[in-house]
Amino acid sequence: MKFLKSVLCSILIISILLPVITIFSVAEANDNNNFEGASDWALEELNEAESLGLVTSKVKKNTSLPITREEFCELAVLFYEKYTGKPAELPQS
């Protein structure tokens, strides 16, 4: 009887703690990728773009939202600067 009681108690504790542990590990995994709202399938490419310096903080914080014109322009300028090795400048008229 005592053995059965201890087994049932252990099962109860595990069934209570397992969902809590899972929630924390998922939250930790999401923190590790640092891309808020990003889908799992996009993380590899997002991490590669970040390692190349092609991700702004605005885009990183809002990966699940549609990109704005401002964000697109920032990314285009970053890409130009990385590709050419020159700073982007306004044309002189």
Tab-separated table of N, CA and C in Angstrom:
chain	number	residue	atom	x	y	z
A	1	MET	N	0.822	-1.193	0.000
A	1	MET	CA	0.000	0.000	0.000
A	1	MET	C	0.868	1.259	0.000
A	2	LYS	N	1.926	1.230	0.835
A	2	LYS	CA	2.812	2.385	0.910
A	2	LYS	C	3.525	2.622	-0.424
A	3	PHE	N	3.923	1.531	-1.101
A	3	PHE	CA	4.593	1.632	-2.390
A	3	PHE	C	3.667	2.247	-3.432
A	4	LEU	N	2.427	1.791	-3.468
A	4	LEU	CA	1.446	2.316	-4.415
A	4	LEU	C	1.196	3.796	-4.184
A	5	LYS	N	1.116	4.172	-2.914
A	5	LYS	CA	0.902	5.572	-2.558
A	5	LYS	C	2.088	6.423	-3.049
A	6	SER	N	3.308	5.943	-2.900
A	6	SER	CA	4.480	6.705	-3.327
A	6	SER	C	4.548	6.788	-4.851
A	7	VAL	N	4.159	5.727	-5.540
A	7	VAL	CA	4.138	5.745	-7.004
A	7	VAL	C	3.102	6.741	-7.504
A	8	LEU	N	1.916	6.717	-6.948
A	8	LEU	CA	0.864	7.653	-7.345
A	8	LEU	C	1.261	9.096	-7.053
A	9	CYS	N	1.902	9.305	-5.942
A	9	CYS	CA	2.375	10.648	-5.592
A	9	CYS	C	3.420	11.122	-6.605
A	10	SER	N	4.327	10.242	-6.983
A	10	SER	CA	5.357	10.582	-7.977
A	10	SER	C	4.731	10.909	-9.322
A	11	ILE	N	3.760	10.120	-9.744
A	11	ILE	CA	3.071	10.372	-11.017
A	11	ILE	C	2.354	11.715	-10.969
A	12	LEU	N	1.718	12.005	-9.871
A	12	LEU	CA	1.019	13.276	-9.719
A	12	LEU	C	1.992	14.452	-9.815
A	13	ILE	N	3.116	14.356	-9.134
A	13	ILE	CA	4.116	15.434	-9.160
A	13	ILE	C	4.653	15.628	-10.574
A	14	ILE	N	4.965	14.531	-11.261
A	14	ILE	CA	5.482	14.629	-12.634
A	14	ILE	C	4.439	15.230	-13.564
A	15	SER	N	3.189	14.822	-13.417
A	15	SER	CA	2.143	15.346	-14.299
A	15	SER	C	1.884	16.832	-14.059
A	16	ILE	N	2.172	17.314	-12.872
A	16	ILE	CA	2.013	18.742	-12.581
A	16	ILE	C	3.221	19.529	-13.083
A	17	LEU	N	4.420	18.988	-12.886
A	17	LEU	CA	5.636	19.715	-13.237
A	17	LEU	C	5.991	19.657	-14.718
A	18	LEU	N	5.641	18.604	-15.424
A	18	LEU	CA	6.029	18.454	-16.818
A	18	LEU	C	5.536	19.601	-17.705
A	19	PRO	N	4.263	19.986	-17.630
A	19	PRO	CA	3.838	21.121	-18.453
A	19	PRO	C	4.563	22.426	-18.101
A	20	VAL	N	4.851	22.631	-16.844
A	20	VAL	CA	5.561	23.840	-16.418
A	20	VAL	C	6.974	23.853	-16.989
A	21	ILE	N	7.661	22.724	-16.915
A	21	ILE	CA	9.019	22.618	-17.462
A	21	ILE	C	8.990	22.841	-18.963
A	22	THR	N	8.008	22.272	-19.649
A	22	THR	CA	7.889	22.431	-21.094
A	22	THR	C	7.674	23.889	-21.473
A	23	ILE	N	6.820	24.579	-20.750
A	23	ILE	CA	6.557	25.988	-21.033
A	23	ILE	C	7.828	26.804	-20.883
A	24	PHE	N	8.589	26.576	-19.821
A	24	PHE	CA	9.823	27.329	-19.618
A	24	PHE	C	10.872	27.003	-20.670
A	25	SER	N	10.960	25.754	-21.088
A	25	SER	CA	11.964	25.409	-22.098
A	25	SER	C	11.591	25.996	-23.456
A	26	VAL	N	10.297	26.069	-23.796
A	26	VAL	CA	9.873	26.707	-25.044
A	26	VAL	C	10.141	28.194	-24.983
A	27	ALA	N	9.856	28.826	-23.866
A	27	ALA	CA	10.129	30.256	-23.718
A	27	ALA	C	11.619	30.528	-23.813
A	28	GLU	N	12.433	29.673	-23.237
A	28	GLU	CA	13.884	29.837	-23.301
A	28	GLU	C	14.367	29.666	-24.739
A	29	ALA	N	13.810	28.702	-25.471
A	29	ALA	CA	14.197	28.501	-26.866
A	29	ALA	C	13.833	29.715	-27.688
A	30	ASN	N	12.670	30.313	-27.429
A	30	ASN	CA	12.280	31.519	-28.151
A	30	ASN	C	13.192	32.684	-27.808
A	31	ASP	N	13.647	32.774	-26.559
A	31	ASP	CA	14.580	33.826	-26.189
A	31	ASP	C	15.920	33.642	-26.875
A	32	ASN	N	16.313	32.397	-27.081
A	32	ASN	CA	17.608	32.130	-27.684
A	32	ASN	C	17.668	32.571	-29.131
A	33	ASN	N	16.551	32.539	-29.844
A	33	ASN	CA	16.623	32.935	-31.244
A	33	ASN	C	16.520	34.446	-31.417
A	34	ASN	N	16.033	35.135	-30.405
A	34	ASN	CA	15.988	36.596	-30.406
A	34	ASN	C	15.167	37.204	-31.529
A	35	PHE	N	14.382	36.442	-32.227
A	35	PHE	CA	13.506	36.968	-33.268
A	35	PHE	C	12.077	36.785	-32.805
A	36	GLU	N	11.483	37.866	-32.314
A	36	GLU	CA	10.148	37.786	-31.736
A	36	GLU	C	9.114	37.461	-32.807
A	37	GLY	N	8.389	36.380	-32.603
A	37	GLY	CA	7.312	35.995	-33.503
A	37	GLY	C	7.761	35.246	-34.735
A	38	ALA	N	9.032	34.913	-34.857
A	38	ALA	CA	9.531	34.221	-36.049
A	38	ALA	C	9.084	32.766	-36.057
A	39	SER	N	8.778	32.274	-37.249
A	39	SER	CA	8.438	30.861	-37.405
A	39	SER	C	9.704	30.027	-37.335
A	40	ASP	N	9.538	28.792	-36.879
A	40	ASP	CA	10.689	27.901	-36.751
A	40	ASP	C	11.408	27.698	-38.080
A	41	TRP	N	10.641	27.608	-39.195
A	41	TRP	CA	11.248	27.341	-40.492
A	41	TRP	C	12.128	28.496	-40.965
A	42	ALA	N	11.954	29.697	-40.424
A	42	ALA	CA	12.708	30.868	-40.871
A	42	ALA	C	13.949	31.148	-40.029
A	43	LEU	N	14.092	30.493	-38.899
A	43	LEU	CA	15.165	30.829	-37.959
A	43	LEU	C	16.562	30.671	-38.536
A	44	GLU	N	16.801	29.627	-39.310
A	44	GLU	CA	18.140	29.409	-39.867
A	44	GLU	C	18.545	30.588	-40.766
A	45	GLU	N	17.636	31.009	-41.642
A	45	GLU	CA	17.932	32.119	-42.542
A	45	GLU	C	18.038	33.442	-41.788
A	46	LEU	N	17.187	33.628	-40.786
A	46	LEU	CA	17.264	34.855	-39.991
A	46	LEU	C	18.582	34.936	-39.226
A	47	ASN	N	19.015	33.822	-38.661
A	47	ASN	CA	20.294	33.811	-37.954
A	47	ASN	C	21.454	34.076	-38.906
A	48	GLU	N	21.377	33.532	-40.113
A	48	GLU	CA	22.429	33.780	-41.108
A	48	GLU	C	22.446	35.255	-41.514
A	49	ALA	N	21.265	35.828	-41.757
A	49	ALA	CA	21.188	37.252	-42.109
A	49	ALA	C	21.728	38.114	-40.977
A	50	GLU	N	21.432	37.727	-39.739
A	50	GLU	CA	21.942	38.479	-38.597
A	50	GLU	C	23.466	38.385	-38.521
A	51	SER	N	24.009	37.202	-38.769
A	51	SER	CA	25.469	37.036	-38.711
A	51	SER	C	26.159	37.852	-39.795
A	52	LEU	N	25.454	38.139	-40.891
A	52	LEU	CA	26.004	38.966	-41.964
A	52	LEU	C	25.782	40.452	-41.718
A	53	GLY	N	25.083	40.773	-40.623
A	53	GLY	CA	24.818	42.172	-40.288
A	53	GLY	C	23.699	42.791	-41.100
A	54	LEU	N	22.765	41.957	-41.544
A	54	LEU	CA	21.677	42.441	-42.395
A	54	LEU	C	20.335	42.508	-41.682
A	55	VAL	N	20.338	42.510	-40.363
A	55	VAL	CA	19.088	42.562	-39.601
A	55	VAL	C	19.144	43.757	-38.665
A	56	THR	N	18.126	44.605	-38.750
A	56	THR	CA	18.044	45.744	-37.840
A	56	THR	C	17.278	45.340	-36.587
A	57	SER	N	17.411	46.135	-35.544
A	57	SER	CA	16.712	45.813	-34.294
A	57	SER	C	15.200	45.907	-34.467
A	58	LYS	N	14.736	46.813	-35.325
A	58	LYS	CA	13.289	46.924	-35.565
A	58	LYS	C	12.738	45.653	-36.182
A	59	VAL	N	13.440	45.144	-37.164
A	59	VAL	CA	12.990	43.928	-37.840
A	59	VAL	C	13.075	42.744	-36.893
A	60	LYS	N	14.119	42.699	-36.100
A	60	LYS	CA	14.334	41.590	-35.174
A	60	LYS	C	13.211	41.500	-34.135
A	61	LYS	N	12.709	42.648	-33.705
A	61	LYS	CA	11.658	42.675	-32.684
A	61	LYS	C	10.273	42.390	-33.251
A	62	ASN	N	10.091	42.480	-34.563
A	62	ASN	CA	8.761	42.365	-35.154
A	62	ASN	C	8.741	41.435	-36.357
A	63	THR	N	9.328	40.271	-36.240
A	63	THR	CA	9.409	39.394	-37.404
A	63	THR	C	8.066	38.824	-37.838
A	64	SER	N	7.067	38.869	-37.001
A	64	SER	CA	5.765	38.334	-37.397
A	64	SER	C	4.885	39.392	-38.059
A	65	LEU	N	5.303	40.657	-38.005
A	65	LEU	CA	4.523	41.736	-38.616
A	65	LEU	C	4.984	41.990	-40.038
A	66	PRO	N	4.105	42.530	-40.893
A	66	PRO	CA	4.544	42.891	-42.249
A	66	PRO	C	5.640	43.952	-42.185
A	67	ILE	N	6.573	43.882	-43.109
A	67	ILE	CA	7.665	44.844	-43.135
A	67	ILE	C	7.142	46.204	-43.604
A	68	THR	N	7.634	47.270	-43.002
A	68	THR	CA	7.237	48.619	-43.403
A	68	THR	C	8.189	49.130	-44.479
A	69	ARG	N	7.830	50.215	-45.124
A	69	ARG	CA	8.714	50.825	-46.130
A	69	ARG	C	10.027	51.261	-45.488
A	70	GLU	N	9.925	51.829	-44.295
A	70	GLU	CA	11.129	52.287	-43.595
A	70	GLU	C	12.064	51.110	-43.307
A	71	GLU	N	11.515	50.017	-42.806
A	71	GLU	CA	12.334	48.849	-42.499
A	71	GLU	C	12.954	48.260	-43.767
A	72	PHE	N	12.172	48.227	-44.854
A	72	PHE	CA	12.700	47.720	-46.116
A	72	PHE	C	13.859	48.585	-46.598
A	73	CYS	N	13.713	49.901	-46.492
A	73	CYS	CA	14.788	50.807	-46.899
A	73	CYS	C	16.034	50.619	-46.037
A	74	GLU	N	15.849	50.442	-44.738
A	74	GLU	CA	16.985	50.191	-43.854
A	74	GLU	C	17.725	48.921	-44.264
A	75	LEU	N	16.960	47.872	-44.572
A	75	LEU	CA	17.578	46.615	-44.986
A	75	LEU	C	18.278	46.761	-46.332
A	76	ALA	N	17.671	47.518	-47.258
A	76	ALA	CA	18.289	47.729	-48.567
A	76	ALA	C	19.600	48.496	-48.432
A	77	VAL	N	19.633	49.496	-47.568
A	77	VAL	CA	20.862	50.269	-47.347
A	77	VAL	C	21.919	49.389	-46.691
A	78	LEU	N	21.538	48.603	-45.703
A	78	LEU	CA	22.483	47.682	-45.065
A	78	LEU	C	23.074	46.718	-46.087
A	79	PHE	N	22.219	46.164	-46.938
A	79	PHE	CA	22.690	45.235	-47.956
A	79	PHE	C	23.647	45.934	-48.914
A	80	TYR	N	23.303	47.141	-49.374
A	80	TYR	CA	24.173	47.894	-50.278
A	80	TYR	C	25.535	48.137	-49.635
A	81	GLU	N	25.531	48.588	-48.399
A	81	GLU	CA	26.787	48.886	-47.705
A	81	GLU	C	27.638	47.631	-47.508
A	82	LYS	N	27.011	46.523	-47.171
A	82	LYS	CA	27.757	45.271	-46.993
A	82	LYS	C	28.294	44.761	-48.327
A	83	TYR	N	27.488	44.878	-49.389
A	83	TYR	CA	27.857	44.357	-50.697
A	83	TYR	C	28.980	45.172	-51.342
A	84	THR	N	28.891	46.499	-51.238
A	84	THR	CA	29.881	47.361	-51.887
A	84	THR	C	31.049	47.711	-50.981
A	85	GLY	N	30.845	47.640	-49.680
A	85	GLY	CA	31.882	48.048	-48.739
A	85	GLY	C	31.994	49.555	-48.615
A	86	LYS	N	31.019	50.262	-49.151
A	86	LYS	CA	30.999	51.728	-49.097
A	86	LYS	C	29.777	52.200	-48.328
A	87	PRO	N	29.891	53.347	-47.649
A	87	PRO	CA	28.701	53.880	-46.982
A	87	PRO	C	27.725	54.448	-48.010
A	88	ALA	N	26.454	54.281	-47.750
A	88	ALA	CA	25.438	54.847	-48.630
A	88	ALA	C	25.411	56.353	-48.463
A	89	GLU	N	25.364	57.063	-49.577
A	89	GLU	CA	25.324	58.521	-49.552
A	89	GLU	C	24.231	59.026	-50.471
A	90	LEU	N	23.682	60.165	-50.140
A	90	LEU	CA	22.702	60.797	-51.024
A	90	LEU	C	23.436	61.388	-52.203
A	91	PRO	N	22.851	61.285	-53.397
A	91	PRO	CA	23.507	61.860	-54.567
A	91	PRO	C	23.572	63.383	-54.477
A	92	GLN	N	24.678	63.948	-54.935
A	92	GLN	CA	24.851	65.408	-54.941
A	92	GLN	C	24.211	65.961	-56.217
A	93	SER	N	23.395	66.989	-56.067
A	93	SER	CA	22.760	67.559	-57.262
A	93	SER	C	23.217	68.974	-57.495
